mmCIF file with all atom_site columns, C-alpha atoms in Angstrom:
data_model
loop_
_atom_site.group_PDB
_atom_site.id
_atom_site.type_symbol
_atom_site.label_atom_id
_atom_site.label_alt_id
_atom_site.label_comp_id
_atom_site.label_asym_id
_atom_site.label_entity_id
_atom_site.label_seq_id
_atom_site.pdbx_PDB_ins_code
_atom_site.Cartn_x
_atom_site.Cartn_y
_atom_site.Cartn_z
_atom_site.occupancy
_atom_site.B_iso_or_equiv
_atom_site.pdbx_formal_charge
_atom_site.auth_seq_id
_atom_site.auth_comp_id
_atom_site.auth_asym_id
_atom_site.auth_atom_id
_atom_site.pdbx_PDB_model_num
ATOM 1   C CA . MET A 1 1   ? 202.150 -118.365 39.439  1.00 65.00 ? 15  MET A CA 1
ATOM 2   C CA . ASP A 1 2   ? 200.942 -121.909 40.090  1.00 69.00 ? 16  ASP A CA 1
ATOM 3   C CA . LYS A 1 3   ? 204.114 -122.681 42.011  1.00 64.00 ? 17  LYS A CA 1
ATOM 4   C CA . TYR A 1 4   ? 203.552 -119.601 44.205  1.00 58.00 ? 18  TYR A CA 1
ATOM 5   C CA . LYS A 1 5   ? 199.981 -120.661 44.975  1.00 59.00 ? 19  LYS A CA 1
ATOM 6   C CA . GLN A 1 6   ? 201.130 -124.192 45.762  1.00 62.00 ? 20  GLN A CA 1
ATOM 7   C CA . LEU A 1 7   ? 203.858 -122.954 48.141  1.00 58.00 ? 21  LEU A CA 1
ATOM 8   C CA . ARG A 1 8   ? 201.465 -120.524 49.802  1.00 59.00 ? 22  ARG A CA 1
ATOM 9   C CA . ASP A 1 9   ? 198.848 -123.213 50.317  1.00 61.00 ? 23  ASP A CA 1
ATOM 10  C CA . THR A 1 10  ? 201.341 -125.704 51.781  1.00 57.00 ? 24  THR A CA 1
ATOM 11  C CA . SER A 1 11  ? 202.901 -123.098 54.096  1.00 51.00 ? 25  SER A CA 1
ATOM 12  C CA . ASN A 1 12  ? 199.469 -122.263 55.527  1.00 56.00 ? 26  ASN A CA 1
ATOM 13  C CA . GLN A 1 13  ? 198.889 -125.929 56.332  1.00 59.00 ? 27  GLN A CA 1
ATOM 14  C CA . ASN A 1 14  ? 202.142 -126.264 58.287  1.00 63.00 ? 28  ASN A CA 1
ATOM 15  C CA . PRO A 1 15  ? 201.360 -125.777 62.010  1.00 65.00 ? 29  PRO A CA 1
ATOM 16  C CA . ILE A 1 16  ? 204.894 -124.574 62.718  1.00 68.00 ? 30  ILE A CA 1
ATOM 17  C CA . ASN A 1 17  ? 204.530 -121.772 60.172  1.00 69.00 ? 31  ASN A CA 1
ATOM 18  C CA . GLN A 1 18  ? 201.181 -120.826 61.687  1.00 68.00 ? 32  GLN A CA 1
ATOM 19  C CA . GLU A 1 19  ? 202.720 -120.625 65.187  1.00 70.00 ? 33  GLU A CA 1
ATOM 20  C CA . VAL A 1 20  ? 205.654 -118.556 63.939  1.00 66.00 ? 34  VAL A CA 1
ATOM 21  C CA . TRP A 1 21  ? 203.263 -116.193 62.138  1.00 63.00 ? 35  TRP A CA 1
ATOM 22  C CA . LYS A 1 22  ? 201.120 -115.932 65.267  1.00 62.00 ? 36  LYS A CA 1
ATOM 23  C CA . GLU A 1 23  ? 204.158 -114.960 67.383  1.00 59.00 ? 37  GLU A CA 1
ATOM 24  C CA . LEU A 1 24  ? 205.438 -112.473 64.823  1.00 62.00 ? 38  LEU A CA 1
ATOM 25  C CA . SER A 1 25  ? 202.061 -110.772 64.505  1.00 62.00 ? 39  SER A CA 1
ATOM 26  C CA . LYS A 1 26  ? 201.708 -110.119 68.257  1.00 64.00 ? 40  LYS A CA 1
ATOM 27  C CA . PRO A 1 27  ? 201.950 -106.412 69.034  1.00 72.00 ? 41  PRO A CA 1
ATOM 28  C CA . ALA A 1 28  ? 204.930 -105.229 71.076  1.00 87.00 ? 42  ALA A CA 1
ATOM 29  C CA . TYR A 1 29  ? 203.893 -103.519 74.298  1.00 93.00 ? 43  TYR A CA 1
ATOM 30  C CA . LYS A 1 30  ? 205.860 -100.983 76.296  1.00 94.00 ? 44  LYS A CA 1
ATOM 31  C CA . GLU A 1 31  ? 208.085 -102.645 78.897  1.00 95.00 ? 45  GLU A CA 1
ATOM 32  C CA . ARG A 1 32  ? 209.398 -99.552  80.685  1.00 96.00 ? 46  ARG A CA 1
ATOM 33  C CA . PHE A 1 33  ? 208.817 -95.838  81.119  1.00 96.00 ? 47  PHE A CA 1
ATOM 34  C CA . MET A 1 34  ? 211.225 -92.970  81.639  1.00 95.00 ? 48  MET A CA 1
ATOM 35  C CA . VAL A 1 35  ? 210.183 -90.561  84.376  1.00 94.00 ? 49  VAL A CA 1
ATOM 36  C CA . LYS A 1 36  ? 211.880 -87.425  85.587  1.00 91.00 ? 50  LYS A CA 1
ATOM 37  C CA . ILE A 1 37  ? 212.506 -87.111  89.312  1.00 89.00 ? 51  ILE A CA 1
ATOM 38  C CA . GLY A 1 38  ? 214.141 -83.786  90.023  1.00 90.00 ? 52  GLY A CA 1
ATOM 39  C CA . GLU A 1 39  ? 217.217 -83.608  87.806  1.00 94.00 ? 53  GLU A CA 1
ATOM 40  C CA . HIS A 1 40  ? 217.310 -87.376  87.307  1.00 94.00 ? 54  HIS A CA 1
ATOM 41  C CA . ILE A 1 41  ? 215.644 -89.601  84.754  1.00 94.00 ? 55  ILE A CA 1
ATOM 42  C CA . HIS A 1 42  ? 214.587 -92.976  86.104  1.00 93.00 ? 56  HIS A CA 1
ATOM 43  C CA . ILE A 1 43  ? 213.441 -96.079  84.295  1.00 96.00 ? 57  ILE A CA 1
ATOM 44  C CA . VAL A 1 44  ? 210.325 -97.750  85.698  1.00 96.00 ? 58  VAL A CA 1
ATOM 45  C CA . SER A 1 45  ? 209.513 -101.262 84.533  1.00 97.00 ? 59  SER A CA 1
ATOM 46  C CA . THR A 1 46  ? 205.903 -101.727 83.450  1.00 97.00 ? 60  THR A CA 1
ATOM 47  C CA . SER A 1 47  ? 205.667 -104.725 85.787  1.00 96.00 ? 61  SER A CA 1
ATOM 48  C CA . ALA A 1 48  ? 206.579 -102.417 88.709  1.00 97.00 ? 62  ALA A CA 1
ATOM 49  C CA . ILE A 1 49  ? 203.653 -100.070 88.002  1.00 97.00 ? 63  ILE A CA 1
ATOM 50  C CA . LYS A 1 50  ? 200.539 -100.586 90.101  1.00 98.00 ? 64  LYS A CA 1
ATOM 51  C CA . LEU A 1 51  ? 198.281 -97.935  88.614  1.00 97.00 ? 65  LEU A CA 1
ATOM 52  C CA . PHE A 1 52  ? 198.066 -95.048  86.159  1.00 98.00 ? 66  PHE A CA 1
ATOM 53  C CA . PHE A 1 53  ? 195.653 -92.242  86.934  1.00 98.00 ? 67  PHE A CA 1
ATOM 54  C CA . ALA A 1 54  ? 194.659 -88.861  85.581  1.00 97.00 ? 68  ALA A CA 1
ATOM 55  C CA . GLU A 1 55  ? 194.406 -85.857  87.847  1.00 95.00 ? 69  GLU A CA 1
ATOM 56  C CA . GLY A 1 56  ? 193.648 -82.517  86.260  1.00 94.00 ? 70  GLY A CA 1
ATOM 57  C CA . ARG A 1 57  ? 195.710 -82.251  83.091  1.00 94.00 ? 71  ARG A CA 1
ATOM 58  C CA . ASN A 1 58  ? 198.394 -84.664  84.312  1.00 96.00 ? 72  ASN A CA 1
ATOM 59  C CA . THR A 1 59  ? 198.756 -88.421  84.263  1.00 97.00 ? 73  THR A CA 1
ATOM 60  C CA . TYR A 1 60  ? 200.614 -90.206  87.045  1.00 97.00 ? 74  TYR A CA 1
ATOM 61  C CA . LEU A 1 61  ? 201.849 -93.684  87.758  1.00 97.00 ? 75  LEU A CA 1
ATOM 62  C CA . ILE A 1 62  ? 202.203 -95.358  91.118  1.00 97.00 ? 76  ILE A CA 1
ATOM 63  C CA . ARG A 1 63  ? 205.175 -97.652  91.547  1.00 95.00 ? 77  ARG A CA 1
ATOM 64  C CA . GLU A 1 64  ? 205.397 -100.763 93.710  1.00 93.00 ? 78  GLU A CA 1
ATOM 65  C CA . ASP A 1 65  ? 206.992 -98.692  96.474  1.00 92.00 ? 79  ASP A CA 1
ATOM 66  C CA . GLY A 1 66  ? 203.928 -96.405  96.486  1.00 91.00 ? 80  GLY A CA 1
ATOM 67  C CA . ARG A 1 67  ? 205.704 -93.432  94.940  1.00 93.00 ? 81  ARG A CA 1
ATOM 68  C CA . LYS A 1 68  ? 203.562 -91.242  92.639  1.00 95.00 ? 82  LYS A CA 1
ATOM 69  C CA . LEU A 1 69  ? 205.377 -90.047  89.502  1.00 96.00 ? 83  LEU A CA 1
ATOM 70  C CA . ILE A 1 70  ? 204.187 -87.884  86.624  1.00 95.00 ? 84  ILE A CA 1
ATOM 71  C CA . THR A 1 71  ? 204.255 -89.318  83.089  1.00 95.00 ? 85  THR A CA 1
ATOM 72  C CA . ASP A 1 72  ? 204.248 -87.722  79.666  1.00 93.00 ? 86  ASP A CA 1
ATOM 73  C CA . TYR A 1 73  ? 201.357 -89.857  78.419  1.00 96.00 ? 87  TYR A CA 1
ATOM 74  C CA . THR A 1 74  ? 197.582 -89.603  78.447  1.00 96.00 ? 88  THR A CA 1
ATOM 75  C CA . LEU A 1 75  ? 195.492 -92.546  79.626  1.00 97.00 ? 89  LEU A CA 1
ATOM 76  C CA . GLU A 1 76  ? 194.289 -92.966  76.042  1.00 96.00 ? 90  GLU A CA 1
ATOM 77  C CA . GLY A 1 77  ? 197.871 -93.202  74.832  1.00 96.00 ? 91  GLY A CA 1
ATOM 78  C CA . LEU A 1 78  ? 198.776 -95.633  77.607  1.00 97.00 ? 92  LEU A CA 1
ATOM 79  C CA . GLU A 1 79  ? 195.910 -97.933  76.626  1.00 96.00 ? 93  GLU A CA 1
ATOM 80  C CA . GLU A 1 80  ? 197.566 -98.378  73.226  1.00 95.00 ? 94  GLU A CA 1
ATOM 81  C CA . LEU A 1 81  ? 201.049 -98.930  74.707  1.00 96.00 ? 95  LEU A CA 1
ATOM 82  C CA . LEU A 1 82  ? 200.229 -101.381 77.510  1.00 97.00 ? 96  LEU A CA 1
ATOM 83  C CA . ASP A 1 83  ? 199.425 -105.070 77.314  1.00 96.00 ? 97  ASP A CA 1
ATOM 84  C CA . PRO A 1 84  ? 195.623 -105.356 77.660  1.00 95.00 ? 98  PRO A CA 1
ATOM 85  C CA . ALA A 1 85  ? 196.075 -108.685 79.443  1.00 94.00 ? 99  ALA A CA 1
ATOM 86  C CA . GLN A 1 86  ? 197.964 -106.816 82.192  1.00 96.00 ? 100 GLN A CA 1
ATOM 87  C CA . PHE A 1 87  ? 196.293 -103.377 82.384  1.00 97.00 ? 101 PHE A CA 1
ATOM 88  C CA . PHE A 1 88  ? 192.612 -102.412 82.264  1.00 98.00 ? 102 PHE A CA 1
ATOM 89  C CA . ARG A 1 89  ? 190.976 -98.995  81.919  1.00 98.00 ? 103 ARG A CA 1
ATOM 90  C CA . VAL A 1 90  ? 188.340 -99.129  84.676  1.00 97.00 ? 104 VAL A CA 1
ATOM 91  C CA . ASN A 1 91  ? 186.980 -95.612  84.133  1.00 96.00 ? 105 ASN A CA 1
ATOM 92  C CA . ARG A 1 92  ? 187.942 -92.180  82.780  1.00 96.00 ? 106 ARG A CA 1
ATOM 93  C CA . SER A 1 93  ? 190.617 -91.729  85.424  1.00 97.00 ? 107 SER A CA 1
ATOM 94  C CA . TYR A 1 94  ? 192.261 -95.102  86.112  1.00 98.00 ? 108 TYR A CA 1
ATOM 95  C CA . LEU A 1 95  ? 194.237 -97.808  84.341  1.00 98.00 ? 109 LEU A CA 1
ATOM 96  C CA . ILE A 1 96  ? 195.056 -100.610 86.794  1.00 98.00 ? 110 ILE A CA 1
ATOM 97  C CA . ASN A 1 97  ? 197.542 -103.477 86.738  1.00 97.00 ? 111 ASN A CA 1
ATOM 98  C CA . LEU A 1 98  ? 195.947 -106.898 87.245  1.00 96.00 ? 112 LEU A CA 1
ATOM 99  C CA . THR A 1 99  ? 198.570 -107.837 89.839  1.00 96.00 ? 113 THR A CA 1
ATOM 100 C CA . SER A 1 100 ? 197.676 -104.856 92.038  1.00 96.00 ? 114 SER A CA 1
ATOM 101 C CA . ILE A 1 101 ? 194.043 -105.868 92.589  1.00 97.00 ? 115 ILE A CA 1
ATOM 102 C CA . LYS A 1 102 ? 193.519 -107.278 96.079  1.00 96.00 ? 116 LYS A CA 1
ATOM 103 C CA . ASP A 1 103 ? 189.783 -107.845 95.669  1.00 95.00 ? 117 ASP A CA 1
ATOM 104 C CA . VAL A 1 104 ? 186.670 -106.453 94.016  1.00 95.00 ? 118 VAL A CA 1
ATOM 105 C CA . LEU A 1 105 ? 183.450 -105.503 95.782  1.00 95.00 ? 119 LEU A CA 1
ATOM 106 C CA . VAL A 1 106 ? 179.968 -105.148 94.343  1.00 91.00 ? 120 VAL A CA 1
ATOM 107 C CA . TYR A 1 107 ? 179.141 -101.464 94.533  1.00 85.00 ? 121 TYR A CA 1
ATOM 108 C CA . SER A 1 108 ? 175.943 -99.475  94.019  1.00 82.00 ? 122 SER A CA 1
ATOM 109 C CA . SER A 1 109 ? 174.131 -99.229  90.667  1.00 77.00 ? 123 SER A CA 1
ATOM 110 C CA . SER A 1 110 ? 175.778 -102.204 88.964  1.00 86.00 ? 124 SER A CA 1
ATOM 111 C CA . ARG A 1 111 ? 179.283 -100.922 89.524  1.00 92.00 ? 125 ARG A CA 1
ATOM 112 C CA . LEU A 1 112 ? 182.325 -102.506 91.132  1.00 95.00 ? 126 LEU A CA 1
ATOM 113 C CA . LYS A 1 113 ? 184.832 -101.130 93.622  1.00 96.00 ? 127 LYS A CA 1
ATOM 114 C CA . ILE A 1 114 ? 188.454 -102.249 93.395  1.00 97.00 ? 128 ILE A CA 1
ATOM 115 C CA . ASN A 1 115 ? 190.478 -102.659 96.560  1.00 96.00 ? 129 ASN A CA 1
ATOM 116 C CA . PRO A 1 116 ? 194.129 -102.373 95.550  1.00 96.00 ? 130 PRO A CA 1
ATOM 117 C CA . ASP A 1 117 ? 196.897 -104.310 97.286  1.00 94.00 ? 131 ASP A CA 1
ATOM 118 C CA . PHE A 1 118 ? 198.672 -101.036 98.110  1.00 93.00 ? 132 PHE A CA 1
ATOM 119 C CA . SER A 1 119 ? 197.752 -98.008  100.184 1.00 92.00 ? 133 SER A CA 1
ATOM 120 C CA . TYR A 1 120 ? 195.558 -95.672  98.121  1.00 92.00 ? 134 TYR A CA 1
ATOM 121 C CA . THR A 1 121 ? 193.068 -93.200  99.571  1.00 92.00 ? 135 THR A CA 1
ATOM 122 C CA . ASP A 1 122 ? 190.756 -92.583  96.584  1.00 94.00 ? 136 ASP A CA 1
ATOM 123 C CA . GLU A 1 123 ? 188.086 -95.083  95.571  1.00 95.00 ? 137 GLU A CA 1
ATOM 124 C CA . ILE A 1 124 ? 188.671 -96.945  92.317  1.00 97.00 ? 138 ILE A CA 1
ATOM 125 C CA . ILE A 1 125 ? 185.258 -97.628  90.808  1.00 96.00 ? 139 ILE A CA 1
ATOM 126 C CA . VAL A 1 126 ? 184.656 -99.607  87.621  1.00 96.00 ? 140 VAL A CA 1
ATOM 127 C CA . SER A 1 127 ? 182.204 -97.605  85.517  1.00 94.00 ? 141 SER A CA 1
ATOM 128 C CA . ARG A 1 128 ? 178.878 -99.221  84.597  1.00 93.00 ? 142 ARG A CA 1
ATOM 129 C CA . ASP A 1 129 ? 179.689 -99.480  80.913  1.00 94.00 ? 143 ASP A CA 1
ATOM 130 C CA . ARG A 1 130 ? 182.964 -101.328 81.638  1.00 95.00 ? 144 ARG A CA 1
ATOM 131 C CA . VAL A 1 131 ? 181.759 -103.802 84.278  1.00 94.00 ? 145 VAL A CA 1
ATOM 132 C CA . ASN A 1 132 ? 181.099 -106.708 81.873  1.00 93.00 ? 146 ASN A CA 1
ATOM 133 C CA . SER A 1 133 ? 184.393 -106.335 80.023  1.00 94.00 ? 147 SER A CA 1
ATOM 134 C CA . PHE A 1 134 ? 186.201 -105.958 83.375  1.00 95.00 ? 148 PHE A CA 1
ATOM 135 C CA . LYS A 1 135 ? 184.722 -109.243 84.615  1.00 93.00 ? 149 LYS A CA 1
ATOM 136 C CA . LYS A 1 136 ? 185.806 -110.973 81.405  1.00 95.00 ? 150 LYS A CA 1
ATOM 137 C CA . TRP A 1 137 ? 189.280 -109.468 81.757  1.00 95.00 ? 151 TRP A CA 1
ATOM 138 C CA . LEU A 1 138 ? 189.548 -110.715 85.351  1.00 93.00 ? 152 LEU A CA 1
ATOM 139 C CA . GLY A 1 139 ? 188.550 -114.186 84.196  1.00 89.00 ? 153 GLY A CA 1
ATOM 140 C CA . GLY A 1 140 ? 191.530 -114.411 81.878  1.00 69.00 ? 154 GLY A CA 1
ATOM 141 C CA . PRO A 1 141 ? 191.922 -115.333 78.222  1.00 64.00 ? 155 PRO A CA 1
ATOM 142 C CA . ASP A 1 142 ? 189.190 -117.979 78.257  1.00 58.00 ? 156 ASP A CA 1
ATOM 143 C CA . GLY A 1 143 ? 186.665 -115.494 79.671  1.00 51.00 ? 157 GLY A CA 1
ATOM 144 C CA . ASN A 1 144 ? 185.799 -117.446 82.831  1.00 53.00 ? 158 ASN A CA 1
ATOM 145 C CA . LYS A 1 145 ? 184.259 -115.351 85.569  1.00 45.00 ? 159 LYS A CA 1
#
């Protein structure tokens, strides 16, 4: 038992072991989605997705080429599957990719409006209760605004 404790204590002090453990404990996020287009099933890379949005009972994604495709996931489910450093849930209806944000405007009542870098007719508004966490997310891992 003493030998076990000694080995455990020395392995925790080794920075290489700590880095390996850190890498192994990172969650694996979804890298691609299968979507049905007519009779075909296509693979869409997560990096090629600009936006997920809910409309009625369905959830859609918008690809880099602007095409809107239906998915089999809810926004809640997608939040668990996607890398939170890459995608943010701005309100009840939208999950947006960081790379698809052109700019952000201050909007009424302490809210923010996102202007995407692709053609999209509906307004994407960050809800009041998510504004602070959205700003932190935009600032990156160190939280700079």
